[in-house]
C-alpha cells in the first residue's frame, strides 16, 4: 500500500488527469441517467400513479393506444361483470387551455369516474366533485394555475373550475389534470367551434382501467369483450415519445459504460508499458506478483473511485442547478447504482492490464543473456 | 556470517531447439566481508551467474547455497522472499524508481520487505548520509548525477542489511575518479557489514580492489 501511494504521489499529474477523465465520464453518465429518469417521469408519471394493474384498449389500437383506442360503454359494463376484476373507465387527451388570469397551459386531461379507484386524492383543495371541475397536478400549479381559477379549453370553450391539487403527474411532458369522464368526453369529442350537448357525445373511453386479481382470466375476457389488455407498465410504451426517448438515452448510457473501461484500460495499459522497467526492478527487489497486482488495483481504485465520486457530485450539482424547469431526476439510489456501474466498468478496464503487470520479468534488470 | 557457494551450476537459456547452454557446471565460493569480482568477456555468462546467485533465475542443475539455504530448490515465491529479505541488488542502470526521492527509494525497498516504511525514514536518511548523499535526501533520480544514482542504489541495496550484495557493472556509467570512490565504498561497506559482495565487472579498478576474482 505504501509503495502504491508513493507511486501515486510521484505520478500525481498523470493520475489526476486520468481521474478527471473518469470524473467527466461518470458525470456524463449521471447526467444522462438523470435526464433518462426525468424524461421518463415527465412522460409517464401520470400513468405510474394510476392505481390499476392493467389497461384494456380497443383491439385496433396497436400503438399510441391512448390516442387511437376507443372503448365503448358496453365493453366497460362487460368488464365490470368479470369475476376478480374491478373496472373503471379512463380517458386520456392532451389539450390546451387559458385560465381566467391569462395563464396559457398545456393539459393532459385524464377522465375518471368520481369515487372510482382512479379518482385522485388531493394535497390541497377538494377532490373531484362533478362535471366541469378540474383537479390539477402539482406541476400545473407550479405553472401558475391555482385553486379557484377557471381554465377554458382553447377553441372548445369548455370551462373547468380548479377545485384541488394532487401530486406531480404528467403525461407526454404535459402536466396532468383530472376531470369527470363526461367532461373528458366533451373535450375529446367536441369539434372546435361546435357546441355539442353532453348527451350527444359518444359514450366511449380511451381505455378501461382494471384492478385484476391474479386469478382473473384476462385473456378470456379480452376474447369475449373484444379488447386488448396490457399491464400498466407495458402501457408506458403507448405514451407519446416514451419509447424513442428511452431507447436514445439508454443507448447513450450504454456507450458511456463501454467508453469508461476502454479509457481507463487504455490509460493503465500505456502506464503499465511505460513502467515495465520499474516493475522489473520491483520484482528483482523481491516484490511478489500478488503485491504488484495489489498495487496496480489500489492505484486504479484510487483513480476510479476518486473520479467517480467527483463525477457523482458534479452530476448532482447539475441536477440542482437545472431546477424544476428541466425534467431531471437523479434519486440517491439511481445515482449510487449508476456510479457503481461506472466504477465497476472502469475497474474492469484497469484489470485488463494486470496480466502485463504480473509478467514483468526481473531478469531484464540484468540484461538477460548479455 | 553467511557465505555464498555455487556447486556445479548449469543454466541453459532459450526455448526448444534454440536453447543454449550459458553456464556449464560452474562452482565458486564467496566469503562474507569480502569483495569478489566476477570477470569475463561479454557473453561469458557473468550476468546469468549473478541472476542465479541472486535468486532471479533457477538453474537447470547444481546448488546455490546462501548459508544453509539452497536457492536452486526454491519456487518463485520462495526466491522472491529471499530477494527481498536476504539479498541486495545494484544494477548497471535503471536502479531507481522514477519520481521518488532518494529517501523514498529506500523506503520503497523497506515496504516491499514488509517493514514499517514510515517509521524507517530517519534510518533511510542515515543510510544515505553513509554513502555521502546526506545533502540529496529530497532529490529525485533525474536530479542526480550518474555516480550519485549508483550510490543511492548502493544505499538501498544495503538498507535492509542483506547477507548477499550483488552488483552488476557498478562503474560503467561513472568517470574514473568516481569509479575509484564507488569501488572503495562498496569494499569498505561489505567489510563493515560482513556481507558477501559479488560484483560483475570489466573495470580493472574494481578487479584491483577485489579480494577474490572469478573468471568466466
Coordinates of C-alpha atoms in Angstrom, one line a residue:
Chain A
X1 CA 0.0 0.0 0.0
X2 CA 2.8 2.4 1.0
X3 CA 4.6 1.8 -2.3
X4 CA 1.4 2.2 -4.3
X5 CA 0.8 5.6 -2.6
X6 CA 4.4 6.6 -3.2
X7 CA 3.9 5.9 -6.9
X8 CA 0.5 7.8 -6.9
X9 CA 2.2 10.8 -5.4
X10 CA 5.2 10.6 -7.8
X11 CA 2.9 10.5 -10.9
X12 CA 0.2 12.6 -9.4
X13 CA -0.1 14.7 -12.6
X14 CA -0.9 11.7 -14.7
X15 CA -3.2 10.1 -12.2
X16 CA -5.0 13.4 -11.7
X17 CA -5.5 13.7 -15.4
X18 CA -6.9 10.2 -15.6
X19 CA -9.1 10.9 -12.6
X20 CA -10.5 14.0 -14.4
X21 CA -11.4 11.8 -17.4
X22 CA -13.2 9.3 -15.1
X23 CA -14.9 12.3 -13.4
X24 CA -16.2 13.5 -16.8
X25 CA -17.4 10.1 -17.9
X26 CA -19.1 9.5 -14.5
X27 CA -20.7 12.9 -14.5
X28 CA -21.9 12.4 -18.1
X29 CA -23.4 9.0 -17.2
X30 CA -25.0 10.6 -14.1
X31 CA -26.4 13.5 -16.1
X32 CA -27.7 11.2 -18.8
X33 CA -29.2 8.9 -16.2
X34 CA -30.9 11.9 -14.5
X35 CA -32.4 13.0 -17.8
X36 CA -33.5 9.5 -18.7
X37 CA -35.3 9.2 -15.4
X38 CA -36.6 12.8 -15.5
X39 CA -37.9 12.5 -19.1
X40 CA -39.4 9.1 -18.2
X41 CA -41.2 10.7 -15.2
X42 CA -42.3 13.6 -17.3
X43 CA -43.8 11.2 -19.9
X44 CA -45.4 8.5 -17.8
X45 CA -45.7 9.7 -14.2
X46 CA -49.4 10.1 -14.5
X47 CA -49.7 6.5 -15.7
X48 CA -47.4 5.4 -12.9
X49 CA -49.7 7.0 -10.4
X50 CA -52.7 5.1 -11.7
X51 CA -53.7 2.6 -9.0
X52 CA -54.5 0.0 -11.6
X53 CA -52.8 -3.3 -12.6
X54 CA -53.9 -3.4 -16.3
X55 CA -55.4 -1.3 -19.0
X56 CA -57.8 -2.7 -21.7
X57 CA -57.7 -0.9 -25.0
X58 CA -59.7 -1.4 -28.2
X59 CA -58.0 -4.2 -30.3
X60 CA -57.5 -1.9 -33.4
X61 CA -55.1 0.3 -31.4
X62 CA -51.7 -1.4 -31.8
X63 CA -49.6 1.6 -31.0
X64 CA -50.1 5.1 -29.5
X65 CA -53.1 3.4 -27.8
X66 CA -54.2 6.4 -25.6
X67 CA -54.7 8.5 -28.8
X68 CA -56.1 5.7 -31.0
X69 CA -58.1 3.5 -28.7
X70 CA -61.8 4.0 -28.1
X71 CA -63.7 1.5 -25.9
X72 CA -67.5 1.7 -25.7
X73 CA -69.6 1.8 -22.5
X74 CA -71.0 -1.7 -23.3
X75 CA -67.5 -3.1 -23.1
X76 CA -66.9 -1.4 -19.8
X77 CA -70.1 -3.0 -18.5
X78 CA -68.8 -6.4 -19.7
X79 CA -65.6 -5.9 -17.8
X80 CA -67.4 -4.8 -14.7
X81 CA -69.2 -8.2 -14.7
X82 CA -66.0 -10.2 -14.8
X83 CA -65.0 -12.1 -11.6
X84 CA -61.8 -11.0 -9.9
X85 CA -61.7 -7.7 -11.7
X86 CA -62.6 -4.1 -10.8
X87 CA -63.1 -2.0 -13.9
X88 CA -63.5 1.8 -14.3
X89 CA -63.3 4.0 -17.4
X90 CA -60.2 6.1 -18.3
X91 CA -60.0 8.9 -20.8
X92 CA -56.7 10.5 -21.8
X93 CA -56.4 13.5 -24.1
X94 CA -53.8 16.3 -24.4
X95 CA -55.3 19.7 -24.9
X96 CA -54.5 23.4 -24.2
X97 CA -56.3 26.0 -22.1
X98 CA -56.2 29.5 -20.7
X99 CA -57.0 30.5 -17.2
X100 CA -59.1 33.5 -16.2
X101 CA -55.8 35.0 -15.1
X102 CA -54.5 34.6 -18.6
X103 CA -52.1 31.8 -17.9
X104 CA -51.7 29.6 -21.1
X105 CA -51.1 26.0 -20.2
X106 CA -51.0 22.5 -21.8
X107 CA -53.1 20.0 -20.1
X108 CA -53.2 16.2 -20.2
X109 CA -56.8 15.6 -19.3
X110 CA -57.5 12.4 -17.5
X111 CA -61.1 11.5 -17.4
X112 CA -62.1 9.4 -14.4
X113 CA -65.3 8.4 -12.6
X114 CA -65.9 10.3 -9.4
X115 CA -65.4 7.9 -6.4
X116 CA -63.7 5.2 -8.5
X117 CA -60.3 3.9 -7.7
X118 CA -58.8 6.3 -10.3
X119 CA -60.3 9.3 -8.6
X120 CA -57.1 11.1 -7.3
X121 CA -56.5 12.1 -3.7
X122 CA -55.7 15.8 -3.3
X123 CA -53.0 17.6 -1.4
X124 CA -54.8 20.9 -1.4
X125 CA -58.5 21.8 -2.0
X126 CA -61.2 19.4 -2.7
X127 CA -61.5 16.1 -4.6
X128 CA -63.3 15.9 -8.0
X129 CA -66.9 16.5 -7.3
X130 CA -68.7 16.7 -10.6
X131 CA -68.7 17.7 -14.3
X132 CA -66.8 20.9 -15.1
X133 CA -64.4 20.5 -12.2
X134 CA -60.7 20.0 -12.5
X135 CA -58.1 18.6 -10.1
X136 CA -54.7 19.7 -11.3
X137 CA -51.3 18.1 -10.7
X138 CA -48.7 20.0 -8.6
X139 CA -46.7 20.6 -11.8
X140 CA -49.6 22.7 -13.3
X141 CA -49.9 24.6 -10.0
X142 CA -46.2 25.5 -10.4
X143 CA -47.0 26.9 -13.8
X144 CA -49.3 29.4 -12.2
X145 CA -52.7 27.7 -12.1
X146 CA -54.4 28.0 -8.7
X147 CA -57.5 26.6 -6.9
X148 CA -60.5 28.7 -7.8
X149 CA -59.1 29.5 -11.3
X150 CA -61.3 28.7 -14.3
X151 CA -59.4 27.1 -17.1
X152 CA -61.1 27.4 -20.5
X153 CA -60.2 24.7 -23.1
X154 CA -58.9 26.5 -26.2
X155 CA -61.2 26.5 -29.3
X156 CA -63.8 24.4 -27.5
X157 CA -64.8 27.0 -24.9
X158 CA -65.3 24.3 -22.2
X159 CA -64.8 25.9 -18.8
X160 CA -63.1 23.9 -16.0
X161 CA -63.1 25.1 -12.4
X162 CA -60.0 24.2 -10.5
X163 CA -61.0 22.6 -7.2
X164 CA -58.0 20.7 -6.0
X165 CA -54.3 20.0 -6.4
X166 CA -52.9 16.5 -6.5
X167 CA -49.2 15.3 -6.6
X168 CA -46.8 15.8 -9.5
X169 CA -48.0 13.9 -12.5
X170 CA -47.6 14.4 -16.2
X171 CA -48.2 12.5 -19.5
X172 CA -46.1 13.1 -22.6
X173 CA -44.3 16.0 -20.9
X174 CA -47.7 17.7 -20.3
X175 CA -49.0 18.3 -16.7
X176 CA -51.9 16.1 -15.9
X177 CA -55.4 17.3 -14.8
X178 CA -58.3 15.1 -13.7
X179 CA -61.9 15.7 -14.9
X180 CA -65.0 13.5 -14.9
X181 CA -65.4 11.1 -17.8
X182 CA -68.4 13.2 -19.1
X183 CA -66.2 16.3 -19.1
X184 CA -63.4 14.3 -20.7
X185 CA -65.8 13.1 -23.5
X186 CA -66.8 16.7 -24.1
X187 CA -63.1 17.7 -24.5
X188 CA -62.3 14.6 -26.6
X189 CA -65.3 14.5 -28.9
X190 CA -66.5 18.1 -29.3
X191 CA -65.5 19.6 -32.6
X192 CA -63.7 23.0 -32.4
X193 CA -66.3 25.8 -32.7
X194 CA -69.3 23.4 -32.3
X195 CA -71.5 23.5 -29.2
X196 CA -72.5 19.8 -28.8
X197 CA -74.6 18.9 -25.8
X198 CA -73.0 16.4 -23.5
X199 CA -75.9 14.0 -24.1
X200 CA -75.0 13.8 -27.7
X201 CA -71.4 12.7 -27.1
X202 CA -70.3 9.1 -27.8
X203 CA -70.1 7.0 -24.6
X204 CA -66.6 5.9 -25.2
X205 CA -63.3 6.0 -23.3
X206 CA -59.6 5.7 -24.1
X207 CA -59.2 2.6 -22.0
X208 CA -60.7 0.6 -19.2
X209 CA -58.5 0.6 -16.1
X210 CA -58.5 -2.7 -14.3
X211 CA -57.6 -3.9 -10.9
X212 CA -57.3 -7.6 -11.5
X213 CA -56.7 -10.4 -9.1
X214 CA -54.0 -12.9 -10.1
X215 CA -56.7 -15.5 -10.7
X216 CA -58.6 -13.2 -13.1
X217 CA -58.9 -14.6 -16.7
X218 CA -57.9 -11.5 -18.6
X219 CA -57.2 -13.3 -21.9
X220 CA -60.7 -14.9 -21.8
X221 CA -62.3 -11.5 -21.1
X222 CA -60.3 -10.0 -24.0
X223 CA -61.6 -12.7 -26.3
X224 CA -65.2 -12.3 -25.2
X225 CA -65.3 -8.5 -24.9
X226 CA -63.1 -7.6 -27.9
X227 CA -60.3 -5.7 -26.0
X228 CA -56.6 -5.9 -25.8
X229 CA -55.3 -5.8 -22.2
X230 CA -51.8 -4.9 -21.2
X231 CA -50.2 -4.3 -17.8
X232 CA -49.9 -0.6 -16.8
X233 CA -46.1 -0.9 -17.1
X234 CA -46.4 -2.1 -20.7
X235 CA -48.8 0.7 -21.4
X236 CA -46.0 3.2 -20.8
X237 CA -44.8 2.5 -24.3
X238 CA -48.1 3.9 -25.5
X239 CA -47.2 7.3 -24.1
X240 CA -46.1 9.8 -26.7
X241 CA -42.3 9.7 -27.3
X242 CA -41.6 7.4 -24.3
X243 CA -40.0 4.5 -26.3
X244 CA -38.0 6.8 -28.5
X245 CA -36.6 8.8 -25.6
X246 CA -35.9 5.7 -23.6
X247 CA -34.0 4.0 -26.4
X248 CA -32.0 7.1 -27.2
X249 CA -31.0 7.8 -23.6
X250 CA -30.3 4.2 -22.8
X251 CA -28.1 3.9 -25.9
X252 CA -26.1 6.9 -24.8
X253 CA -25.7 5.4 -21.3
X254 CA -24.7 2.1 -22.8
X255 CA -21.9 3.6 -24.9
X256 CA -20.7 5.6 -21.9
X257 CA -20.5 2.4 -20.0
X258 CA -18.4 1.0 -22.8
X259 CA -16.2 4.1 -23.0
X260 CA -15.4 4.1 -19.3
X261 CA -13.4 0.7 -19.3
X262 CA -11.8 1.5 -22.6
X263 CA -10.5 4.8 -21.5
X264 CA -9.3 3.6 -18.1
X265 CA -7.9 0.4 -19.7
X266 CA -6.0 2.4 -22.3
X267 CA -4.5 4.6 -19.6
X268 CA -3.4 1.8 -17.4
X269 CA -2.2 -0.1 -20.5
X270 CA 0.1 2.7 -21.5
X271 CA 1.1 3.3 -17.9
X272 CA 2.0 -0.3 -17.4
X273 CA 4.0 -0.4 -20.7
X274 CA 5.9 2.7 -19.6
X275 CA 6.7 1.3 -16.2
X276 CA 7.8 -2.2 -17.3
X277 CA 11.4 -1.4 -16.3
X278 CA 10.3 -0.2 -12.9
X279 CA 8.0 -3.3 -12.5
X280 CA 11.0 -5.4 -13.4
X281 CA 13.1 -3.6 -10.8
X282 CA 10.4 -4.1 -8.1
X283 CA 10.2 -7.8 -9.0
X284 CA 14.0 -8.0 -8.8
X285 CA 13.9 -6.4 -5.3
X286 CA 11.6 -9.2 -4.2
X287 CA 8.1 -7.8 -4.8
X288 CA 5.8 -10.7 -5.4
X289 CA 3.4 -10.8 -8.3
X290 CA 0.5 -10.6 -5.9
X291 CA 1.9 -7.4 -4.3
X292 CA 2.4 -5.7 -7.7
X293 CA -1.1 -6.7 -8.8
X294 CA -2.4 -5.3 -5.5
X295 CA -0.5 -2.0 -6.1
X296 CA -2.0 -1.7 -9.5
X297 CA -5.5 -2.3 -8.2
X298 CA -5.1 0.1 -5.4
X299 CA -3.9 2.8 -7.8
X300 CA -6.8 2.0 -10.2
X301 CA -9.3 2.1 -7.3
X302 CA -8.0 5.4 -6.1
X303 CA -8.3 7.0 -9.6
X304 CA -11.6 5.3 -10.4
X305 CA -13.3 5.9 -7.0
X306 CA -12.0 9.5 -6.7
X307 CA -13.1 10.3 -10.3
X308 CA -16.5 8.6 -9.8
X309 CA -17.3 10.3 -6.5
X310 CA -16.3 13.7 -8.0
X311 CA -18.4 12.8 -11.1
X312 CA -21.4 11.9 -8.9
X313 CA -21.1 15.3 -7.1
X314 CA -20.9 17.1 -10.4
X315 CA -24.0 15.2 -11.8
X316 CA -25.9 16.0 -8.6
X317 CA -24.8 19.7 -8.8
X318 CA -26.1 19.8 -12.4
X319 CA -29.4 18.4 -11.2
X320 CA -29.7 21.1 -8.6
X321 CA -28.7 23.8 -11.0
X322 CA -31.1 23.0 -13.8
X323 CA -34.0 23.2 -11.3
X324 CA -37.6 22.1 -11.7
X325 CA -37.9 23.6 -15.2
X326 CA -35.9 20.7 -16.7
X327 CA -37.1 17.1 -16.5
X328 CA -34.1 15.8 -14.4
X329 CA -34.4 13.3 -11.7
X330 CA -31.5 11.6 -10.0
X331 CA -32.5 10.0 -6.7
X332 CA -29.8 8.7 -4.4
X333 CA -30.4 5.0 -5.2
X334 CA -30.2 5.7 -9.0
X335 CA -27.1 7.8 -8.6
X336 CA -25.4 5.1 -6.5
X337 CA -26.3 2.3 -8.9
X338 CA -25.1 4.4 -11.9
X339 CA -21.9 5.4 -10.3
X340 CA -21.2 1.8 -9.1
X341 CA -21.7 0.6 -12.7
X342 CA -19.2 3.2 -13.9
X343 CA -16.7 2.3 -11.3
X344 CA -17.0 -1.4 -11.9
X345 CA -16.7 -0.9 -15.7
X346 CA -13.7 1.3 -15.2
X347 CA -12.0 -1.1 -12.8
X348 CA -12.7 -3.9 -15.3
X349 CA -10.8 -1.8 -17.9
X350 CA -7.9 -1.4 -15.5
X351 CA -8.0 -5.2 -14.8
X352 CA -7.2 -5.8 -18.5
X353 CA -3.6 -4.7 -17.8
X354 CA -3.0 -7.0 -14.8
X355 CA -1.5 -9.8 -16.9
X356 CA 1.2 -7.5 -18.2
X357 CA 1.9 -6.4 -14.6
X358 CA 2.2 -9.9 -13.4
X359 CA 4.5 -10.9 -16.3
X360 CA 7.1 -8.2 -15.6
X361 CA 10.5 -10.0 -15.8
X362 CA 13.1 -9.2 -13.2
X363 CA 15.8 -10.7 -15.4
X364 CA 15.6 -7.7 -17.7
X365 CA 17.4 -5.7 -14.9
X366 CA 20.5 -7.8 -15.6
X367 CA 20.2 -7.6 -19.4
X368 CA 19.4 -11.3 -19.6
X369 CA 21.7 -13.2 -21.9
X370 CA 24.2 -10.4 -22.0
Chain B
X1 CA 28.1 -14.8 8.9
X2 CA 26.7 -16.2 5.7
X3 CA 28.7 -17.3 2.7
X4 CA 27.7 -18.0 -0.9
X5 CA 28.6 -21.3 -2.5
X6 CA 27.8 -22.4 -6.1
X7 CA 28.2 -26.1 -6.9
X8 CA 28.1 -27.5 -10.4
X9 CA 25.6 -24.9 -11.6
X10 CA 24.4 -25.3 -15.1
X11 CA 22.0 -23.0 -17.0
X12 CA 20.6 -23.0 -20.5
X13 CA 18.6 -20.1 -21.9
X14 CA 16.1 -20.0 -24.7
X15 CA 13.4 -22.5 -25.8
X16 CA 13.3 -25.7 -27.7
X17 CA 16.0 -26.1 -30.4
X18 CA 17.2 -22.6 -29.6
X19 CA 18.1 -23.5 -26.1
X20 CA 21.7 -22.6 -25.5
X21 CA 24.0 -23.6 -22.6
X22 CA 25.3 -20.5 -20.8
X23 CA 26.7 -21.9 -17.6
X24 CA 28.2 -25.4 -17.6
X25 CA 29.0 -26.9 -14.1
X26 CA 30.2 -23.7 -12.6
X27 CA 31.4 -23.8 -9.0
X28 CA 32.5 -20.9 -6.8
X29 CA 32.6 -19.7 -3.3
X30 CA 32.3 -16.2 -1.9
X31 CA 33.2 -15.3 1.7
X32 CA 31.4 -12.8 3.8
X33 CA 33.0 -9.4 4.3
X34 CA 35.0 -9.8 1.0
X35 CA 34.6 -8.2 -2.4
X36 CA 34.5 -10.9 -5.1
X37 CA 34.9 -9.7 -8.7
X38 CA 33.2 -11.7 -11.5
X39 CA 35.1 -11.1 -14.7
X40 CA 35.0 -12.4 -18.3
X41 CA 34.2 -11.3 -21.8
X42 CA 30.8 -10.2 -22.9
X43 CA 28.5 -13.2 -23.3
X44 CA 30.6 -15.4 -21.0
X45 CA 27.7 -15.7 -18.5
X46 CA 28.5 -13.1 -15.8
X47 CA 25.0 -11.7 -15.7
X48 CA 23.5 -15.2 -15.8
X49 CA 25.7 -16.2 -12.8
X50 CA 24.6 -13.1 -11.0
X51 CA 21.0 -13.9 -11.7
X52 CA 21.4 -17.5 -10.4
X53 CA 23.3 -16.3 -7.3
X54 CA 20.6 -13.6 -6.7
X55 CA 17.6 -16.0 -7.0
X56 CA 16.4 -14.2 -10.1
X57 CA 16.9 -17.4 -12.1
X58 CA 16.6 -21.0 -11.2
X59 CA 19.5 -23.1 -12.6
X60 CA 18.8 -26.3 -14.5
X61 CA 21.1 -28.2 -12.1
X62 CA 23.5 -27.6 -9.3
X63 CA 23.3 -25.9 -5.9
X64 CA 23.3 -22.3 -4.9
X65 CA 23.8 -22.1 -1.2
X66 CA 23.3 -18.9 0.7
X67 CA 24.3 -20.1 4.1
X68 CA 22.3 -23.3 4.5
X69 CA 19.6 -22.4 2.0
X70 CA 19.7 -23.8 -1.4
X71 CA 18.2 -21.1 -3.6
X72 CA 18.0 -23.5 -6.5
X73 CA 15.4 -25.5 -4.7
X74 CA 13.1 -22.6 -4.0
X75 CA 9.9 -21.9 -6.0
X76 CA 9.0 -18.5 -7.4
X77 CA 7.6 -17.2 -4.1
X78 CA 10.5 -18.5 -2.1
X79 CA 13.0 -16.9 -4.3
X80 CA 11.1 -13.6 -4.2
X81 CA 11.2 -13.8 -0.4
X82 CA 14.9 -14.5 -0.4
X83 CA 15.5 -11.5 -2.7
X84 CA 13.6 -9.1 -0.5
X85 CA 14.9 -10.3 2.8
X86 CA 18.4 -11.6 2.2
X87 CA 19.8 -10.1 -1.0
X88 CA 20.6 -6.5 -2.0
X89 CA 21.0 -5.6 -5.7
X90 CA 22.7 -2.8 -7.5
X91 CA 22.2 -2.9 -11.2
X92 CA 24.2 -1.4 -14.0
X93 CA 21.3 1.1 -14.8
X94 CA 17.6 1.7 -14.2
X95 CA 18.2 1.2 -10.5
X96 CA 15.9 4.0 -9.3
X97 CA 12.1 4.3 -9.3
X98 CA 11.0 7.3 -11.3
X99 CA 9.5 10.3 -9.4
X100 CA 10.6 9.1 -6.0
X101 CA 13.1 11.0 -3.8
X102 CA 16.3 9.3 -2.6
X103 CA 14.8 8.6 0.8
X104 CA 11.7 7.2 -0.8
X105 CA 13.8 4.8 -2.9
X106 CA 15.0 3.2 0.4
X107 CA 11.6 3.3 2.0
X108 CA 10.1 1.5 -1.1
X109 CA 12.6 -1.4 -0.5
X110 CA 11.5 -1.5 3.1
X111 CA 7.8 -1.5 2.1
X112 CA 8.4 -4.4 -0.3
X113 CA 10.2 -6.4 2.5
X114 CA 7.1 -5.8 4.7
X115 CA 8.9 -3.4 7.1
X116 CA 7.1 -0.4 8.6
X117 CA 8.4 2.1 6.0
X118 CA 7.0 5.2 7.6
X119 CA 9.0 4.6 10.8
X120 CA 12.3 4.0 8.9
X121 CA 12.6 7.5 7.4
X122 CA 15.4 8.5 9.9
X123 CA 17.2 5.3 9.2
X124 CA 17.0 5.9 5.5
X125 CA 18.4 9.4 5.8
X126 CA 21.3 8.0 7.9
X127 CA 21.9 5.3 5.2
X128 CA 22.1 7.9 2.5
X129 CA 24.4 10.0 4.7
X130 CA 26.7 6.9 5.0
X131 CA 27.2 7.0 1.2
X132 CA 27.8 10.7 1.1
X133 CA 24.3 11.8 0.0
X134 CA 23.1 13.5 3.2
X135 CA 22.6 16.6 1.1
X136 CA 20.5 14.9 -1.5
X137 CA 17.6 13.5 0.6
X138 CA 14.8 15.2 -1.2
X139 CA 16.2 14.9 -4.7
X140 CA 14.6 12.6 -7.4
X141 CA 16.6 10.3 -9.7
X142 CA 16.5 12.8 -12.6
X143 CA 18.1 15.4 -10.4
X144 CA 21.2 13.3 -9.6
X145 CA 24.4 12.5 -11.4
X146 CA 25.3 9.0 -12.6
X147 CA 27.6 8.4 -9.6
X148 CA 25.0 9.7 -7.2
X149 CA 22.4 7.4 -8.6
X150 CA 24.7 4.5 -8.1
X151 CA 25.3 5.5 -4.5
X152 CA 21.6 5.7 -3.9
X153 CA 21.2 2.2 -5.3
X154 CA 24.1 1.0 -3.1
X155 CA 22.4 2.6 0.0
X156 CA 19.1 0.9 -0.9
X157 CA 20.8 -2.4 -1.5
X158 CA 22.4 -2.3 1.9
X159 CA 19.5 -0.6 3.8
X160 CA 17.9 -3.9 4.9
X161 CA 21.2 -5.4 5.9
X162 CA 21.3 -8.2 3.3
X163 CA 23.6 -11.3 3.6
X164 CA 24.4 -11.1 -0.1
X165 CA 25.2 -7.9 -2.1
X166 CA 25.0 -8.4 -5.9
X167 CA 26.3 -5.7 -8.1
X168 CA 26.3 -5.5 -11.9
X169 CA 28.9 -3.2 -13.6
X170 CA 28.8 -0.5 -10.9
X171 CA 31.3 1.8 -12.6
X172 CA 30.1 1.5 -16.2
X173 CA 28.3 4.9 -16.1
X174 CA 30.8 6.9 -14.0
X175 CA 34.2 8.6 -14.6
X176 CA 37.5 7.2 -13.3
X177 CA 37.6 9.2 -10.1
X178 CA 34.0 8.3 -9.2
X179 CA 34.7 4.6 -10.1
X180 CA 37.5 4.5 -7.6
X181 CA 35.5 6.2 -4.8
X182 CA 32.5 3.9 -5.5
X183 CA 34.5 0.8 -5.5
X184 CA 36.2 1.8 -2.3
X185 CA 32.8 2.5 -0.7
X186 CA 31.5 -1.0 -1.8
X187 CA 34.6 -2.8 -0.5
X188 CA 34.5 -0.9 2.8
X189 CA 30.8 -1.4 3.3
X190 CA 31.0 -5.1 2.6
X191 CA 33.8 -5.5 5.1
X192 CA 32.0 -3.5 7.7
X193 CA 28.6 -5.2 7.3
X194 CA 30.1 -8.7 6.8
X195 CA 28.0 -9.4 3.8
X196 CA 29.1 -11.3 0.7
X197 CA 29.7 -8.8 -2.2
X198 CA 29.8 -10.3 -5.7
X199 CA 30.5 -7.8 -8.5
X200 CA 30.3 -8.5 -12.2
X201 CA 32.7 -6.0 -13.9
X202 CA 35.0 -5.2 -16.7
X203 CA 36.7 -2.4 -14.8
X204 CA 40.3 -3.0 -13.6
X205 CA 39.7 -0.6 -10.7
X206 CA 37.1 -3.0 -9.3
X207 CA 39.2 -6.0 -10.0
X208 CA 42.2 -4.5 -8.2
X209 CA 40.0 -3.8 -5.2
X210 CA 38.6 -7.4 -5.1
X211 CA 39.9 -10.0 -2.6
X212 CA 38.7 -12.8 -4.9
X213 CA 38.3 -12.9 -8.7
X214 CA 36.1 -15.4 -10.5
X215 CA 36.9 -15.7 -14.2
X216 CA 34.3 -16.9 -16.6

